[in-house]
Amino acid sequence: MQLLKEVAGLIGGIFVFFAFIPYIVSIIRGETKPNRVSWILWAIIGFLDVIAYFSLGAVYTMWIPVLYFLFPLVVAILSFKYNGKAGATPADGWCMFGASVGLILWWYFQSALVGLISFMVVDLFAMLPTVIKSYLRPWEESKLAWTLASVGNLINLFPVTEWNLDIVLLPLYYVFQTVTISFLLWFSPKSR
């Protein structure tokens, strides 16, 4: 059973890894215009998620959080070179403030779970510009990339060893995030 969980975690990670390949290619081709602030925030929050999630005892489901730190960092860097959508809003400042509050709460309560929940709330707000863009301008995002990420995140639920809040919360959030954006890209009235 342990081997199956390891393999499922790895397969989920492979799907997410390959989800970023068409996304990066579409950025370089000028087809995808990533929201710079969303991806910078996702890289920062991804880093914090990795630390908090690992300290909670996650093992087989760690591939995807690590990838959700590394690839957003790459996309954020590419957004500067390849004409990503620029411009910070007051909401972006609040997201940075929220990430800082999450760190303080983690330290104060000595609870990685409190920190992780705080980071996920901030991540939800960082996701909003991409959600809005996916609805209004779905041609500026990669359907293939978001769909592969959705599949990878769904697969990543199988290696969850303990269905307790500490371990299952982040994988469930990733499913919510990617499936929401995929759904908008495929079914937005403007995607036709």
XYZ file of N, CA and C in Angstrom:
576
model
N 0.821 -1.195 0.000
C 0.000 0.000 0.000
C 0.865 1.258 0.000
N 1.949 1.222 0.763
C 2.836 2.380 0.828
C 3.425 2.671 -0.548
N 3.816 1.630 -1.280
C 4.379 1.816 -2.614
C 3.354 2.465 -3.546
N 2.089 2.063 -3.457
C 1.041 2.662 -4.287
C 0.880 4.144 -3.981
N 0.958 4.502 -2.716
C 0.844 5.907 -2.325
C 2.029 6.707 -2.863
N 3.227 6.135 -2.774
C 4.409 6.809 -3.310
C 4.271 7.023 -4.813
N 3.831 5.979 -5.512
C 3.676 6.057 -6.968
C 2.600 7.073 -7.336
N 1.469 7.062 -6.612
C 0.395 8.024 -6.897
C 0.881 9.452 -6.677
N 1.630 9.690 -5.614
C 2.183 11.025 -5.373
C 3.116 11.459 -6.485
N 3.944 10.521 -6.944
C 4.866 10.816 -8.033
C 4.117 11.084 -9.343
N 3.091 10.278 -9.630
C 2.310 10.477 -10.864
C 1.596 11.831 -10.825
N 1.013 12.172 -9.680
C 0.385 13.494 -9.542
C 1.391 14.597 -9.797
N 2.579 14.444 -9.239
C 3.644 15.426 -9.458
C 4.061 15.517 -10.917
N 4.113 14.378 -11.594
C 4.481 14.366 -13.018
C 3.443 15.120 -13.843
N 2.158 14.920 -13.553
C 1.120 15.663 -14.267
C 1.283 17.168 -14.066
N 1.522 17.575 -12.823
C 1.690 19.003 -12.555
C 2.961 19.525 -13.222
N 4.030 18.728 -13.182
C 5.269 19.132 -13.859
C 4.999 19.387 -15.335
N 4.324 18.430 -15.981
C 4.054 18.589 -17.408
C 2.996 19.647 -17.698
N 2.209 20.018 -16.702
C 1.242 21.104 -16.890
C 1.963 22.428 -17.106
N 3.099 22.585 -16.447
C 3.812 23.847 -16.569
C 4.576 23.976 -17.885
N 4.897 22.864 -18.526
C 5.649 22.922 -19.786
C 4.864 23.676 -20.856
N 3.603 23.288 -21.164
C 2.875 24.070 -22.174
C 2.610 25.500 -21.713
N 2.508 25.706 -20.417
C 2.282 27.059 -19.914
C 3.503 27.931 -20.202
N 4.671 27.404 -19.914
C 5.905 28.160 -20.168
C 6.096 28.384 -21.668
N 5.842 27.352 -22.468
C 5.961 27.495 -23.923
C 4.988 28.555 -24.436
N 3.760 28.553 -23.912
C 2.783 29.539 -24.385
C 3.158 30.961 -23.958
N 3.851 31.108 -22.836
C 4.352 32.431 -22.435
C 5.415 32.889 -23.428
N 6.344 32.005 -23.745
C 7.437 32.352 -24.664
C 6.894 32.688 -26.049
N 5.842 31.987 -26.477
C 5.223 32.270 -27.781
C 4.374 33.540 -27.761
N 4.119 34.084 -26.595
C 3.299 35.278 -26.493
C 1.805 34.995 -26.441
N 1.419 33.736 -26.280
C 0.006 33.368 -26.244
C -0.589 33.557 -24.848
N 0.184 33.284 -23.829
C -0.264 33.423 -22.450
C 0.381 34.653 -21.848
N -0.435 35.450 -21.197
C 0.046 36.663 -20.533
C -0.202 36.504 -19.036
N 0.756 35.920 -18.316
C 0.528 35.670 -16.895
C 0.405 36.965 -16.103
N -0.458 36.949 -15.114
C -0.573 38.089 -14.222
C 0.641 38.060 -13.293
N 1.519 39.020 -13.477
C 2.808 39.041 -12.786
C 2.650 38.963 -11.274
N 1.754 39.758 -10.729
C 1.602 39.808 -9.279
C 1.084 38.480 -8.740
N 0.123 37.863 -9.428
C -0.394 36.556 -8.976
C 0.747 35.551 -8.890
N 1.584 35.506 -9.923
C 2.639 34.489 -9.957
C 3.742 34.774 -8.955
N 4.049 36.035 -8.701
C 5.028 36.362 -7.655
C 4.488 35.927 -6.297
N 3.224 36.271 -6.047
C 2.609 35.865 -4.779
C 2.538 34.354 -4.659
N 2.193 33.661 -5.755
C 2.127 32.204 -5.713
C 3.501 31.602 -5.416
N 4.562 32.199 -5.917
C 5.908 31.689 -5.630
C 6.238 31.864 -4.141
N 5.944 33.045 -3.613
C 6.221 33.304 -2.193
C 5.392 32.374 -1.320
N 4.093 32.317 -1.609
C 3.202 31.479 -0.808
C 3.550 30.002 -0.994
N 3.948 29.615 -2.214
C 4.364 28.234 -2.460
C 5.533 27.844 -1.580
N 6.489 28.752 -1.444
C 7.636 28.495 -0.574
C 7.179 28.296 0.872
N 6.291 29.175 1.340
C 5.784 29.067 2.709
C 4.953 27.796 2.893
N 4.171 27.436 1.866
C 3.389 26.195 1.923
C 4.294 24.976 2.083
N 5.386 24.937 1.327
C 6.306 23.798 1.389
C 6.844 23.637 2.809
N 7.266 24.724 3.397
C 7.831 24.653 4.747
C 6.768 24.195 5.749
N 5.593 24.827 5.696
C 4.535 24.490 6.659
C 4.040 23.063 6.453
N 3.797 22.685 5.206
C 3.226 21.366 4.912
C 4.199 20.251 5.302
N 5.483 20.449 5.013
C 6.482 19.448 5.388
C 6.562 19.311 6.908
N 6.491 20.438 7.604
C 6.581 20.372 9.066
C 5.351 19.711 9.689
N 4.237 19.647 8.924
C 3.040 18.947 9.408
C 3.131 17.437 9.206
N 4.154 16.986 8.478
C 4.352 15.551 8.307
C 3.980 15.002 6.951
N 3.697 15.854 5.984
C 3.365 15.372 4.639
C 4.591 14.673 4.051
N 4.345 13.571 3.357
C 5.441 12.817 2.763
C 5.176 12.601 1.276
N 4.218 11.744 0.967
C 3.983 11.334 -0.422
C 3.317 12.417 -1.255
N 2.744 13.413 -0.609
C 2.047 14.479 -1.326
C 2.903 15.739 -1.456
N 4.184 15.636 -1.176
C 5.065 16.815 -1.186
C 5.502 17.254 -2.580
N 5.439 16.365 -3.578
C 5.918 16.736 -4.913
C 5.221 17.984 -5.431
N 3.910 18.000 -5.320
C 3.144 19.104 -5.902
C 3.401 20.424 -5.181
N 3.407 20.491 -3.851
C 3.750 21.768 -3.224
C 5.131 22.293 -3.638
N 6.105 21.400 -3.775
C 7.437 21.836 -4.214
C 7.352 22.418 -5.630
N 6.608 21.745 -6.507
C 6.450 22.259 -7.870
C 5.687 23.574 -7.885
N 4.724 23.741 -6.959
C 3.963 24.993 -6.884
C 4.759 26.124 -6.255
N 5.955 25.850 -5.826
C 6.895 26.919 -5.486
C 7.827 27.185 -6.668
N 8.422 26.127 -7.221
C 9.439 26.302 -8.266
C 8.879 26.879 -9.568
N 7.784 26.316 -10.057
C 7.269 26.778 -11.342
C 6.658 28.174 -11.279
N 5.922 28.541 -10.231
C 5.482 29.931 -10.171
C 6.659 30.912 -10.138
N 7.750 30.502 -9.520
C 8.938 31.345 -9.532
C 9.441 31.530 -10.965
N 9.491 30.438 -11.738
C 9.918 30.513 -13.142
C 8.951 31.378 -13.952
N 7.631 31.162 -13.763
C 6.630 31.938 -14.509
C 6.722 33.416 -14.133
N 6.913 33.714 -12.852
C 7.048 35.109 -12.431
C 8.242 35.766 -13.117
N 9.353 35.063 -13.190
C 10.541 35.608 -13.867
C 10.256 35.805 -15.348
N 9.632 34.817 -15.984
C 9.307 34.931 -17.407
C 8.317 36.059 -17.676
N 7.440 36.355 -16.725
C 6.442 37.406 -16.939
C 7.097 38.770 -17.119
N 8.290 38.951 -16.592
C 8.998 40.215 -16.789
C 9.589 40.300 -18.190
N 10.066 39.172 -18.691
C 10.708 39.171 -20.006
C 9.702 39.088 -21.146
N 8.612 38.354 -20.938
C 7.689 38.074 -22.032
C 6.331 38.757 -21.863
N 6.351 40.000 -21.400
C 5.161 40.838 -21.440
C 3.990 40.296 -20.622
N 4.281 39.866 -19.414
C 3.183 39.476 -18.545
C 2.387 40.698 -18.126
N 1.216 40.478 -17.599
C 0.364 41.576 -17.147
C 0.960 42.168 -15.883
N 1.303 43.438 -15.942
C 1.950 44.113 -14.824
C 0.916 44.903 -14.038
N 1.388 45.529 -13.018
C 0.543 46.431 -12.265
C 0.052 45.816 -10.978
N 0.502 46.398 -9.897
C 0.046 45.946 -8.594
C -1.205 46.737 -8.220
N -2.064 46.085 -7.499
C -3.293 46.715 -7.034
C -3.253 46.754 -5.509
N -4.160 47.489 -4.905
C -4.219 47.451 -3.438
C -4.435 46.026 -2.912
N -5.167 45.208 -3.669
C -5.392 43.816 -3.249
C -4.079 43.050 -3.171
N -3.147 43.343 -4.072
C -1.851 42.667 -4.046
C -1.088 43.014 -2.765
N -1.166 44.265 -2.391
C -0.528 44.685 -1.135
C -1.134 43.965 0.059
N -2.460 43.796 0.026
C -3.131 43.069 1.103
C -2.692 41.613 1.125
N -2.459 41.036 -0.043
C -1.984 39.645 -0.099
C -0.608 39.516 0.548
N 0.275 40.462 0.266
C 1.602 40.427 0.895
C 1.476 40.605 2.405
N 0.603 41.507 2.801
C 0.349 41.723 4.229
C -0.192 40.430 4.861
N -1.122 39.769 4.165
C -1.704 38.530 4.668
C -0.676 37.431 4.837
N 0.259 37.328 3.887
C 1.326 36.326 4.012
C 2.180 36.620 5.241
N 2.449 37.888 5.486
C 3.222 38.276 6.669
C 2.469 37.932 7.945
N 1.169 38.201 7.951
C 0.348 37.865 9.105
C 0.370 36.348 9.340
N 0.308 35.566 8.243
C 0.379 34.115 8.365
C 1.654 33.657 9.049
N 2.771 34.279 8.685
C 4.045 33.935 9.340
C 4.007 34.281 10.830
N 3.454 35.445 11.145
C 3.367 35.862 12.551
C 2.463 34.908 13.329
N 1.323 34.533 12.730
C 0.405 33.607 13.405
C 1.059 32.245 13.618
N 1.804 31.780 12.620
C 2.507 30.506 12.744
C 3.468 30.575 13.926
N 4.251 31.652 13.993
C 5.216 31.822 15.070
C 4.505 31.944 16.424
N 3.457 32.771 16.481
C 2.774 33.023 17.745
C 2.097 31.759 18.284
N 1.374 31.053 17.440
C 0.653 29.851 17.886
C 1.520 28.596 17.843
N 2.714 28.724 17.279
C 3.592 27.565 17.132
C 2.860 26.428 16.420
N 2.112 26.807 15.381
C 1.294 25.841 14.653
C 1.469 26.038 13.159
N 2.078 25.045 12.520
C 2.238 25.106 11.066
C 0.873 25.089 10.374
N -0.121 24.425 10.993
C -1.462 24.381 10.403
C -2.074 25.772 10.342
N -1.917 26.564 11.393
C -2.421 27.938 11.386
C -1.734 28.729 10.279
N -0.425 28.558 10.151
C 0.302 29.234 9.077
C -0.185 28.785 7.714
N -0.349 27.476 7.530
C -0.788 26.936 6.240
C -2.167 27.469 5.863
N -3.090 27.490 6.807
C -4.429 28.019 6.526
C -4.346 29.496 6.157
N -3.518 30.244 6.856
C -3.346 31.668 6.533
C -2.800 31.835 5.120
N -1.811 31.023 4.755
C -1.214 31.126 3.425
C -2.224 30.753 2.350
N -3.078 29.785 2.644
C -4.088 29.374 1.663
C -5.122 30.478 1.457
N -5.494 31.172 2.508
C -6.434 32.288 2.365
C -5.806 33.378 1.502
N -4.550 33.680 1.758
C -3.856 34.689 0.951
C -3.751 34.209 -0.495
N -3.439 32.941 -0.690
C -3.333 32.365 -2.028
C -4.652 32.490 -2.781
N -5.737 32.326 -2.060
C -7.064 32.465 -2.667
C -7.246 33.876 -3.234
N -6.811 34.877 -2.486
C -6.897 36.250 -2.979
C -5.923 36.494 -4.131
N -4.746 35.880 -4.062
C -3.769 36.023 -5.154
C -4.280 35.374 -6.427
N -5.150 34.396 -6.287
C -5.708 33.677 -7.429
C -6.768 34.510 -8.164
N -7.385 35.469 -7.491
C -8.508 36.215 -8.071
C -8.200 36.890 -9.410
N -7.043 37.559 -9.584
C -6.795 38.158 -10.903
C -6.769 37.123 -12.030
N -6.229 35.951 -11.753
C -6.188 34.901 -12.774
C -7.575 34.321 -13.007
N -8.379 34.209 -11.967
C -9.756 33.735 -12.131
C -10.544 34.707 -13.001
N -10.425 35.984 -12.706
C -11.146 37.002 -13.487
C -10.683 36.980 -14.938
N -9.368 36.901 -15.127
C -8.837 36.857 -16.494
C -9.274 35.586 -17.212
N -9.343 34.470 -16.504
C -9.763 33.206 -17.117
C -11.206 33.285 -17.593
N -12.009 34.064 -16.909
C -13.397 34.238 -17.325
C -13.515 35.257 -18.468
N -12.824 36.379 -18.326
C -12.969 37.466 -19.303
C -12.122 37.283 -20.563
N -10.907 36.728 -20.406
C -9.985 36.557 -21.531
C -9.349 35.171 -21.483
N -10.152 34.123 -21.647
C -9.626 32.763 -21.500
C -8.547 32.423 -22.515
N -8.482 33.108 -23.619
C -7.461 32.843 -24.630
C -6.067 33.263 -24.152
N -5.977 33.985 -23.039
C -4.678 34.395 -22.497
C -4.126 33.387 -21.486
N -4.801 32.273 -21.322
C -4.334 31.208 -20.437
C -4.280 29.906 -21.217
N -3.529 28.941 -20.709
C -3.379 27.649 -21.367
C -4.364 26.635 -20.779
N -5.349 26.247 -21.576
C -6.305 25.230 -21.127
C -5.597 23.919 -20.806
N -4.653 23.542 -21.679
C -3.936 22.283 -21.472
C -3.199 22.298 -20.138
N -2.503 23.386 -19.839
C -1.727 23.461 -18.600
C -2.626 23.346 -17.372
N -3.704 24.102 -17.347
C -4.585 24.074 -16.178
C -5.317 22.741 -16.050
N -5.633 22.117 -17.182
C -6.307 20.815 -17.137
C -5.356 19.739 -16.613
N -4.116 19.729 -17.100
C -3.131 18.766 -16.591
C -2.889 18.972 -15.098
N -2.820 20.224 -14.669
C -2.631 20.504 -13.245
C -3.819 19.981 -12.436
N -5.019 20.135 -12.977
C -6.218 19.616 -12.284
C -6.139 18.106 -12.127
N -5.769 17.418 -13.189
C -5.648 15.956 -13.127
C -4.575 15.559 -12.109
N -3.431 16.220 -12.160
C -2.353 15.918 -11.214
C -2.780 16.137 -9.769
N -3.515 17.210 -9.526
C -3.972 17.483 -8.162
C -5.009 16.473 -7.694
N -5.873 16.038 -8.593
C -6.840 15.000 -8.234
C -6.122 13.688 -7.895
N -5.125 13.330 -8.697
C -4.342 12.113 -8.426
C -3.619 12.240 -7.085
N -3.197 13.451 -6.754
C -2.444 13.673 -5.522
C -3.289 13.463 -4.258
N -4.584 13.279 -4.409
C -5.413 12.957 -3.242
C -5.239 11.492 -2.820
N -4.861 10.628 -3.766
C -4.716 9.201 -3.461
C -3.590 8.898 -2.474
N -2.442 9.578 -2.544
C -1.386 9.219 -1.584
C -1.545 9.827 -0.197
N -2.631 10.552 0.048
C -2.834 11.105 1.384
C -2.878 9.936 2.374
N -1.953 9.944 3.321
C -1.837 8.817 4.248
C -2.839 8.905 5.385
N -3.087 10.105 5.854
C -4.038 10.304 6.941
C -5.019 11.385 6.514
N -6.284 11.048 6.529
C -7.288 12.023 6.123
C -7.635 12.919 7.306
N -6.607 13.628 7.759
C -6.844 14.634 8.785
C -6.569 16.005 8.173
N -7.022 17.017 8.841
C -6.949 18.377 8.305
C -5.521 18.779 7.949
N -4.555 18.399 8.768
C -3.160 18.785 8.532
C -2.672 18.368 7.146
N -2.993 17.158 6.746
C -2.426 16.591 5.524
C -3.328 16.794 4.306
N -4.629 16.752 4.468
C -5.526 16.773 3.310
C -5.905 18.180 2.856
N -5.746 19.164 3.702
C -6.217 20.511 3.385
C -5.532 21.108 2.156
N -4.219 21.038 2.085
C -3.503 21.645 0.960
C -3.801 20.933 -0.364
N -3.764 19.596 -0.424
C -4.136 18.950 -1.688
C -5.570 19.277 -2.130
N -6.500 19.352 -1.188
C -7.879 19.712 -1.551
C -7.962 21.142 -2.075
N -7.201 22.032 -1.470
C -7.182 23.417 -1.947
C -6.628 23.491 -3.371
N -5.556 22.755 -3.639
C -4.981 22.757 -4.990
C -5.985 22.238 -6.020
N -6.769 21.219 -5.644
C -7.816 20.717 -6.544
C -8.822 21.829 -6.812
N -9.281 22.478 -5.756
C -10.244 23.576 -5.908
C -9.698 24.660 -6.837
N -8.463 25.055 -6.603
C -7.849 26.141 -7.373
C -7.762 25.796 -8.863
N -7.168 24.672 -9.181
C -6.929 24.347 -10.590
C -8.205 23.964 -11.320
N -9.106 23.260 -10.644
C -10.368 22.880 -11.289
C -11.215 24.129 -11.557
N -11.206 25.082 -10.644
C -11.956 26.328 -10.851
C -11.466 27.052 -12.096
N -10.159 27.218 -12.210
C -9.614 27.933 -13.369
C -9.820 27.127 -14.642
N -9.608 25.814 -14.586
C -9.851 24.971 -15.764
C -11.294 25.083 -16.227
N -12.221 25.019 -15.287
C -13.638 25.113 -15.621
C -13.930 26.437 -16.336
N -13.391 27.525 -15.805
C -13.620 28.832 -16.435
C -13.017 28.889 -17.838
N -11.848 28.311 -18.010
C -11.202 28.329 -19.331
C -11.993 27.527 -20.349
N -12.555 26.414 -19.927
C -13.297 25.566 -20.845
C -14.723 26.040 -21.073
N -15.352 26.614 -20.057
C -16.787 26.889 -20.140
C -17.181 28.347 -20.036
N -16.221 29.252 -19.975
C -16.551 30.665 -20.009
C -17.270 30.986 -21.316
N -18.305 31.824 -21.281
C -18.977 32.189 -22.532
C -18.017 32.803 -23.545
N -16.908 33.354 -23.068
C -15.951 34.002 -23.968
C -14.908 33.030 -24.504
N -14.939 31.766 -24.039
C -13.945 30.797 -24.500
C -14.300 30.218 -25.861
N -15.461 30.521 -26.352
C -15.873 29.954 -27.628
C -15.422 30.813 -28.717
